[in-house]
mmCIF file of C-alpha atoms in Angstrom:
data_model
loop_
_atom_site.group_PDB
_atom_site.id
_atom_site.type_symbol
_atom_site.label_atom_id
_atom_site.label_comp_id
_atom_site.label_asym_id
_atom_site.label_seq_id
_atom_site.Cartn_x
_atom_site.Cartn_y
_atom_site.Cartn_z
ATOM 1 C CA UNK C 1 6.384 24.963 7.392
ATOM 2 C CA UNK C 2 3.773 22.507 8.642
ATOM 3 C CA UNK C 3 3.430 19.298 6.607
ATOM 4 C CA UNK C 4 -0.088 18.626 5.414
ATOM 5 C CA UNK C 5 -1.662 15.699 3.620
ATOM 6 C CA UNK C 6 -2.289 17.871 0.569
ATOM 7 C CA UNK C 7 1.375 18.758 0.244
ATOM 8 C CA UNK C 8 2.427 15.111 0.598
ATOM 9 C CA UNK C 9 0.008 13.944 -2.096
ATOM 10 C CA UNK C 10 1.109 16.819 -4.321
ATOM 11 C CA UNK C 11 4.696 15.647 -4.011
ATOM 12 C CA UNK C 12 3.845 11.928 -4.335
ATOM 13 C CA UNK C 13 0.766 11.752 -6.580
ATOM 14 C CA UNK C 14 0.848 7.949 -6.727
ATOM 15 C CA UNK C 15 -0.166 7.851 -3.045
ATOM 16 C CA UNK C 16 -3.564 9.340 -3.907
ATOM 17 C CA UNK C 17 -4.677 6.208 -5.706
ATOM 18 C CA UNK C 18 -5.305 3.442 -3.209
ATOM 19 C CA UNK C 19 -5.295 0.822 -6.006
ATOM 20 C CA UNK C 20 -1.724 1.764 -6.927
ATOM 21 C CA UNK C 21 -0.711 1.632 -3.264
ATOM 22 C CA UNK C 22 -2.313 -1.802 -2.884
ATOM 23 C CA UNK C 23 -0.480 -3.110 -5.954
ATOM 24 C CA UNK C 24 2.793 -1.798 -4.576
ATOM 25 C CA UNK C 25 2.191 -3.556 -1.254
ATOM 26 C CA UNK C 26 1.406 -6.847 -2.993
ATOM 27 C CA UNK C 27 4.528 -6.573 -5.178
ATOM 28 C CA UNK C 28 6.651 -5.877 -2.103
ATOM 29 C CA UNK C 29 5.140 -8.824 -0.217
ATOM 30 C CA UNK C 30 5.681 -11.177 -3.171
ATOM 31 C CA UNK C 31 9.274 -10.029 -3.557
ATOM 32 C CA UNK C 32 9.974 -10.422 0.147
ATOM 33 C CA UNK C 33 8.479 -13.918 0.162
ATOM 34 C CA UNK C 34 10.589 -14.943 -2.829
ATOM 35 C CA UNK C 35 13.757 -13.645 -1.171
ATOM 36 C CA UNK C 36 12.925 -15.766 1.894
ATOM 37 C CA UNK C 37 12.392 -18.819 -0.308
ATOM 38 C CA UNK C 38 8.616 -18.869 0.195
ATOM 39 C CA UNK C 39 6.285 -19.490 -2.716
ATOM 40 C CA UNK C 40 3.808 -16.614 -2.397
ATOM 41 C CA UNK C 41 0.095 -16.913 -3.089
ATOM 42 C CA UNK C 42 -0.574 -13.598 -4.856
ATOM 43 C CA UNK C 43 -4.362 -13.967 -4.701
ATOM 44 C CA UNK C 44 -4.338 -14.353 -0.898
ATOM 45 C CA UNK C 45 -1.856 -11.508 -0.501
ATOM 46 C CA UNK C 46 -3.974 -9.222 -2.681
ATOM 47 C CA UNK C 47 -7.078 -10.118 -0.659
ATOM 48 C CA UNK C 48 -5.282 -9.431 2.629
ATOM 49 C CA UNK C 49 -3.905 -6.097 1.404
ATOM 50 C CA UNK C 50 -7.321 -4.953 0.200
ATOM 51 C CA UNK C 51 -8.903 -5.877 3.551
ATOM 52 C CA UNK C 52 -6.290 -4.032 5.595
ATOM 53 C CA UNK C 53 -5.986 -0.910 3.432
ATOM 54 C CA UNK C 54 -9.720 -0.330 3.091
ATOM 55 C CA UNK C 55 -10.132 0.116 6.832
ATOM 56 C CA UNK C 56 -10.445 3.655 8.152
ATOM 57 C CA UNK C 57 -7.384 4.872 10.015
ATOM 58 C CA UNK C 58 -7.641 4.669 13.803
ATOM 59 C CA UNK C 59 -7.797 7.987 15.612
ATOM 60 C CA UNK C 60 -4.962 8.770 17.989
#
């Protein structure tokens, strides 16, 4: 069976909401920084994530 975007979002409904995805990315970045011993700036990370995830996907 061919995988479609609809089927993926049906299986993982949290991926539909870009705000939830952005929060997850920020949490992951903060956690990774803390593991590396870096003091993360959550505001800058959140701003960077929003800028990069709001872009339209490039066409292949």
